[in-house]
Amino acid sequence: MTMLEINNLHAGVDGKEILKGIELSVPAGEVHAIMGPNGSGKSTLSYVLAGRDGYEVSEGSVSYNGADLLALSPEQRSAAGLFLAFQYPIEVPGVATMTFLKTALNAQRKGRGEDELTTPAFMKLVREKARSLKFPDDMLRRSINVGFSGGEKKRAEVLQMAVFEPALCILDETDSGLDIDALRVVADGVNALREPARAMVVITHYQRLLDYIVPDRVHVLSHGRIVRSGGKELALELEKSGYAAYAA
Amino acid sequence: MAAVGDTIKQVKGIDVDQYKYGFVTDIESDKAPKGLSEETVRFISARKNEPQWMLEWRLDAYRRWLDMKAPTWARVDYPEIDFQELYFFAAPKGLEEGPASLDEVDPELLRTYEKLGIPLKEQEILAGVRRQGEPSKLDDAGLRDSGAGRVAVDAVFDSVSVITTFKEELAKSGVIFCPISEAVQHHPDLVKAYMGSVVPVADNYYAALNSAVFSDGSFVYIPKGVRCPMELSTYFRINEQNTGQFERTLIIAEEGSYVSYLEGCTAPQRDENQLHAAVVELIAGDDAEIKYSTVQNWYPGDAEGRGGIYNFVTKRGDCRGRNSKISWTQVETGSAITWKYPSCILRGDGSRGEFYSIAISNGRQQVDSGTKMIHLGRNTASRIISKGISAGRSSNAYRGLVRANPSAHGARNFTQCDSLLIGDKCSAHTVPYIESKNPSAVFEHEATTSKISDDQMFYCRQRGIGEEEAVALIVNGFCRDVLQQLPMEFAVEAQKLVAISLEGSVG
Ligand SMILES: Nc1ncnc2c1ncn2[C@@H]1O[C@H](COP(=O)(O)OP(=O)(O)OP(=O)(O)O)[C@@H](O)[C@H]1O
Ligand SMILES: [Mg+2]
């Protein structure tokens, strides 16, 4: 079944239309890459899917597991399994990463009508995931994203994803700012989450990431539209020829 | 922008009426005649069976008060208080004589304390009263390590102290912890020597008023070299309508001693404003340390600003001894109006004063709070960390004075004032006064003002955290430096209180 189905999506912010008729469908179990020039609307698409205030949908529809995604609040979407790894993760001073993870996980569980995790069970879960992503313990105690390097922030996003185990993962340029080793660790973390019940939308500028996270489909987003879709070889082609062919 | 817009919408829908502690306890009470006169002062003194010197002291204060005027410099606005419309003394019936054993306490009252959520092992603490005759059994009553994690509680209901727990056990280490009215009876020399020595009778309008009509509060005496074996705590509650509460607390820490004291306050929901005018005096001898924490959650009034407590408080600590230390930590979330400047007089050489504050205002609350650090001795140090959070249509001002007298060679101060605004109908002000009369003094001041950003709200919500919880999380993060200063037992309570007081600021 198609997990995410986007039809003729028009959306904008501050009165400016940015998405101009997106068509995209992502079945469960698949990884789709979205590539495209700067300013083409990739992050905007991720915000609209996550339900950010101020991003108005003027036309079209988005269904998620058959339900109307756009009717849900951001926190409901999160509880329903939608996760966005931010291109620029946000700092929350004074809130330890561990506290943030716990508050978020329990809020999601509550939103699904599940019990909260006990503190010991939660600690065990986080320690395990942190170890597998080589995420240092002392960073769990630091305020979330505050003073983290660019690469550390991205890694913290992947850690959150691993802890929450969302059904639909949207990664917005999670590879930018990572050194080669970190890229490997992050890609391994993402690959470990690949499974038949989960879908991923990976926004990236670099074919390199797709060597590690091999996508089922690659889409080119330009000027607010998906202008081309293909298999993983499309990424290689783009790497060579650039986006010139898709300029409006 | 949008998220902030939303927040504003939600703040508009604010309902401070959700005040969790706004129940009224149905207890018969015994009140002084309405209004304030010499007769009222005599009534209170007689009711407390006070010695003549105490009555004289009160009458002197009353006469001075008559010539004084209410202060107008604070950034708060309220109609003139008609003191003839107030009751100055109210005691739950049957308790006029002061503390009773648990069996004699009105069960309704005990239920009140239960509702107040007197923190941590409350049952054990209350059980402590029951077992006061057999203190040796306390240690195996489910309280594993003696001392740590235990709290001795004095509870003050309107004008009278009703329960003091662990009193006898404390007495074993020489610590006196009792209602001030009892100290007047049993420890008159200490009271005479110290009361009014930090906050003089005519220090200010409300201090003079308090000196004339003070009702109850705590008295703490820690002898030389004693580390108080447990947290001391007092709960204040105003129940009666149109009744003022005039708390008077006096804490004396002799040379080389240590004590940590916490006060908590609540009041029922009333349409009228109620007055709480307190005086707290702390005295620290050589190498002594007093840690004083407040969790103030008086009823703040409703969304339109009706009702709520006027909290006019004079709190001052005197670091009298060499290398003594006094630290004030406050979490102020309640009251319609707060007028409060816990201060330190750094008299002893090498003494140290600290002020850690979280002041949250919501609805129509008005807060004018801060501290004074008066450096007199050599090499004295002070530290001020203030976190002001304003939401709704509230106004929140930090007012602070740091002064080095000519004698204060090597004085140092660090001040950090951070304000956080939620919505755009509230206001925050920072009014720091700095006076240095000694060229070697080093004073540093940092101030920031910020808002909860749309980005932060979206980030939290994307992670499944609803708006109200997100605001609480972000605000708790903003206050972390101060929350960490609270005794462990109360830090969790305080965090919850932060969340509760911002309830309705979103959603
Ligand atoms: N508030 C706003 N008002 C007007 N234009 C905006 C606003 N926010 C974003 N835009 C514009 O929308 C366009 C799409 O931005 P978006 O961030 O989605 O691009 P992107 O594809 O993610 O780019 P990049 O690859 O650089 O991350 C850009 O031209 C951007 O300037
Ligand atoms: Mg982008």
Coordinates of N, CA, C and O in Angstrom, one line a residue, chain B residues 223-282:
Chain B
P223 N 22.5 26.1 66.6 CA 23.6 26.5 67.5 C 25.0 26.3 66.8 O 25.0 25.7 65.7
K224 N 26.0 26.8 67.4 CA 27.3 26.8 66.9 C 27.8 25.4 66.4 O 27.6 24.4 67.1
G225 N 28.3 25.4 65.2 CA 28.9 24.2 64.7 C 27.9 23.1 64.3 O 28.3 22.0 63.9
V226 N 26.6 23.4 64.3 CA 25.6 22.3 64.0 C 25.2 22.4 62.6 O 24.8 23.5 62.1
R227 N 25.2 21.3 61.9 CA 24.6 21.2 60.6 C 23.2 20.7 60.7 O 23.1 19.5 61.2
C228 N 22.2 21.5 60.4 CA 20.8 21.0 60.7 C 20.6 19.7 59.9 O 20.8 19.6 58.7
P229 N 20.1 18.7 60.7 CA 20.1 17.3 60.1 C 19.0 17.1 59.1 O 19.0 16.1 58.4
M230 N 18.1 18.1 58.8 CA 17.1 17.9 57.8 C 16.7 19.3 57.2 O 17.0 20.3 57.8
E231 N 16.1 19.2 56.1 CA 15.5 20.4 55.5 C 14.4 20.9 56.5 O 13.6 20.1 57.0
L232 N 14.3 22.2 56.7 CA 13.2 22.8 57.4 C 12.3 23.4 56.4 O 12.7 24.0 55.4
S233 N 11.0 23.4 56.7 CA 10.1 23.9 55.7 C 8.8 24.4 56.4 O 8.4 23.9 57.4
T234 N 8.3 25.5 55.9 CA 7.1 26.1 56.4 C 6.1 26.2 55.3 O 6.4 26.7 54.2
Y235 N 4.8 25.8 55.5 CA 3.8 26.1 54.6 C 2.8 27.1 55.1 O 2.3 27.0 56.2
F236 N 2.6 28.1 54.3 CA 1.7 29.2 54.6 C 0.5 29.1 53.8 O 0.5 28.8 52.6
R237 N -0.7 29.2 54.4 CA -1.9 29.2 53.6 C -2.9 30.3 54.2 O -3.1 30.3 55.4
I238 N -3.4 31.1 53.3 CA -4.4 32.0 53.7 C -5.8 31.4 53.4 O -6.0 31.0 52.2
N239 N -6.6 31.3 54.3 CA -7.9 30.7 54.0 C -9.1 31.7 54.2 O -9.9 31.8 53.3
E240 N -9.1 32.4 55.3 CA -10.2 33.3 55.6 C -10.3 34.5 54.6 O -9.3 35.0 54.0
Q241 N -11.5 34.8 54.4 CA -11.8 36.0 53.5 C -11.4 37.3 54.1 O -11.5 37.4 55.4
N242 N -11.0 38.2 53.3 CA -10.6 39.6 53.8 C -9.6 39.5 55.0 O -9.7 40.4 55.9
T243 N -8.8 38.5 55.0 CA -7.9 38.4 56.1 C -6.4 38.6 55.6 O -6.1 38.1 54.5
G244 N -5.7 39.4 56.3 CA -4.3 39.6 55.9 C -3.5 38.6 56.7 O -3.9 38.1 57.7
Q245 N -2.4 38.2 56.0 CA -1.5 37.3 56.7 C -0.2 38.0 56.9 O 0.4 38.5 56.0
F246 N 0.3 38.0 58.1 CA 1.5 38.8 58.4 C 2.5 37.9 59.0 O 2.7 37.7 60.2
E247 N 3.2 37.2 58.1 CA 4.2 36.2 58.5 C 5.4 36.9 59.0 O 5.9 37.9 58.5
R248 N 6.0 36.3 60.0 CA 7.2 36.8 60.6 C 8.2 35.7 60.8 O 7.8 34.7 61.6
T249 N 9.3 35.7 60.1 CA 10.2 34.6 60.3 C 11.6 35.1 60.7 O 12.0 36.1 60.2
L250 N 12.2 34.3 61.6 CA 13.5 34.7 62.1 C 14.4 33.5 62.1 O 14.0 32.5 62.7
I251 N 15.5 33.6 61.4 CA 16.4 32.4 61.3 C 17.8 32.9 61.8 O 18.4 33.8 61.2
I252 N 18.3 32.2 62.8 CA 19.6 32.5 63.3 C 20.6 31.3 63.2 O 20.3 30.3 63.7
A253 N 21.6 31.5 62.4 CA 22.6 30.4 62.3 C 23.9 30.9 62.9 O 24.6 31.8 62.5
E254 N 24.2 30.2 64.0 CA 25.4 30.6 64.8 C 26.7 30.1 64.1 O 26.6 29.4 63.1
E255 N 27.8 30.6 64.6 CA 29.1 30.3 64.0 C 29.2 28.8 63.5 O 28.9 27.9 64.2
G256 N 29.7 28.7 62.2 CA 30.0 27.4 61.7 C 28.8 26.5 61.5 O 28.9 25.3 61.2
S257 N 27.5 27.0 61.5 CA 26.4 26.1 61.3 C 25.8 26.2 59.9 O 26.2 27.1 59.1
Y258 N 24.9 25.3 59.6 CA 24.3 25.3 58.3 C 22.8 24.9 58.4 O 22.4 24.0 59.1
V259 N 22.0 25.6 57.6 CA 20.6 25.2 57.6 C 20.0 25.5 56.2 O 20.4 26.5 55.5
S260 N 19.2 24.7 55.7 CA 18.4 24.9 54.5 C 16.9 24.9 54.8 O 16.4 24.0 55.5
Y261 N 16.3 26.0 54.4 CA 14.9 26.3 54.8 C 14.1 26.6 53.6 O 14.5 27.3 52.7
L262 N 12.9 26.0 53.5 CA 12.0 26.3 52.4 C 10.6 26.7 52.8 O 10.1 26.1 53.7
E263 N 10.1 27.7 52.2 CA 8.7 28.0 52.5 C 7.9 27.9 51.2 O 8.3 28.2 50.1
G264 N 6.7 27.4 51.5 CA 5.7 27.3 50.3 C 4.4 28.0 50.7 O 4.1 28.1 51.9
C265 N 3.8 28.6 49.7 CA 2.6 29.4 50.0 C 1.4 29.1 49.0 O 1.7 29.0 47.9
T266 N 0.2 29.0 49.6 CA -0.9 28.9 48.7 C -2.1 29.6 49.3 O -2.1 29.9 50.5
A267 N -3.1 29.9 48.6 CA -4.3 30.6 49.1 C -5.5 30.2 48.2 O -5.3 29.9 47.1
P268 N -6.7 30.2 48.8 CA -7.9 29.9 48.0 C -8.2 31.0 47.0 O -7.7 32.1 47.1
Q269 N -9.1 30.6 46.1 CA -9.6 31.6 45.1 C -10.6 32.5 45.7 O -11.6 32.0 46.3
R270 N -10.4 33.8 45.7 CA -11.4 34.7 46.3 C -11.5 35.9 45.3 O -10.5 36.2 44.6
D271 N -12.6 36.5 45.3 CA -12.8 37.7 44.4 C -12.1 38.9 44.9 O -11.7 39.8 44.2
E272 N -12.0 38.9 46.3 CA -11.3 40.1 46.9 C -9.8 39.8 46.9 O -9.3 38.7 46.8
N273 N -9.1 40.9 47.0 CA -7.6 40.8 47.1 C -7.3 40.5 48.6 O -8.0 41.0 49.5
Q274 N -6.4 39.7 48.8 CA -5.9 39.4 50.2 C -4.5 39.9 50.3 O -3.7 39.9 49.4
L275 N -4.2 40.3 51.5 CA -2.9 40.9 51.8 C -2.0 39.9 52.5 O -2.3 39.3 53.5
H276 N -0.8 39.8 52.0 CA 0.3 39.0 52.7 C 1.5 40.0 52.8 O 2.1 40.3 51.8
A277 N 1.7 40.4 54.0 CA 2.9 41.3 54.2 C 3.8 40.6 55.2 O 3.5 40.6 56.4
A278 N 4.9 40.1 54.7 CA 5.8 39.3 55.5 C 7.1 40.1 55.8 O 7.5 40.9 55.1
V279 N 7.7 39.7 56.9 CA 9.1 40.1 57.2 C 9.9 38.8 57.6 O 9.4 38.1 58.4
V280 N 11.0 38.7 56.9 CA 11.8 37.5 57.1 C 13.2 38.1 57.4 O 13.7 38.9 56.6
E281 N 13.8 37.7 58.5 CA 15.1 38.1 58.9 C 16.1 36.9 59.0 O 15.7 35.9 59.7
L282 N 17.2 37.0 58.4 CA 18.2 35.9 58.6 C 19.5 36.5 59.1 O 19.9 37.6 58.7

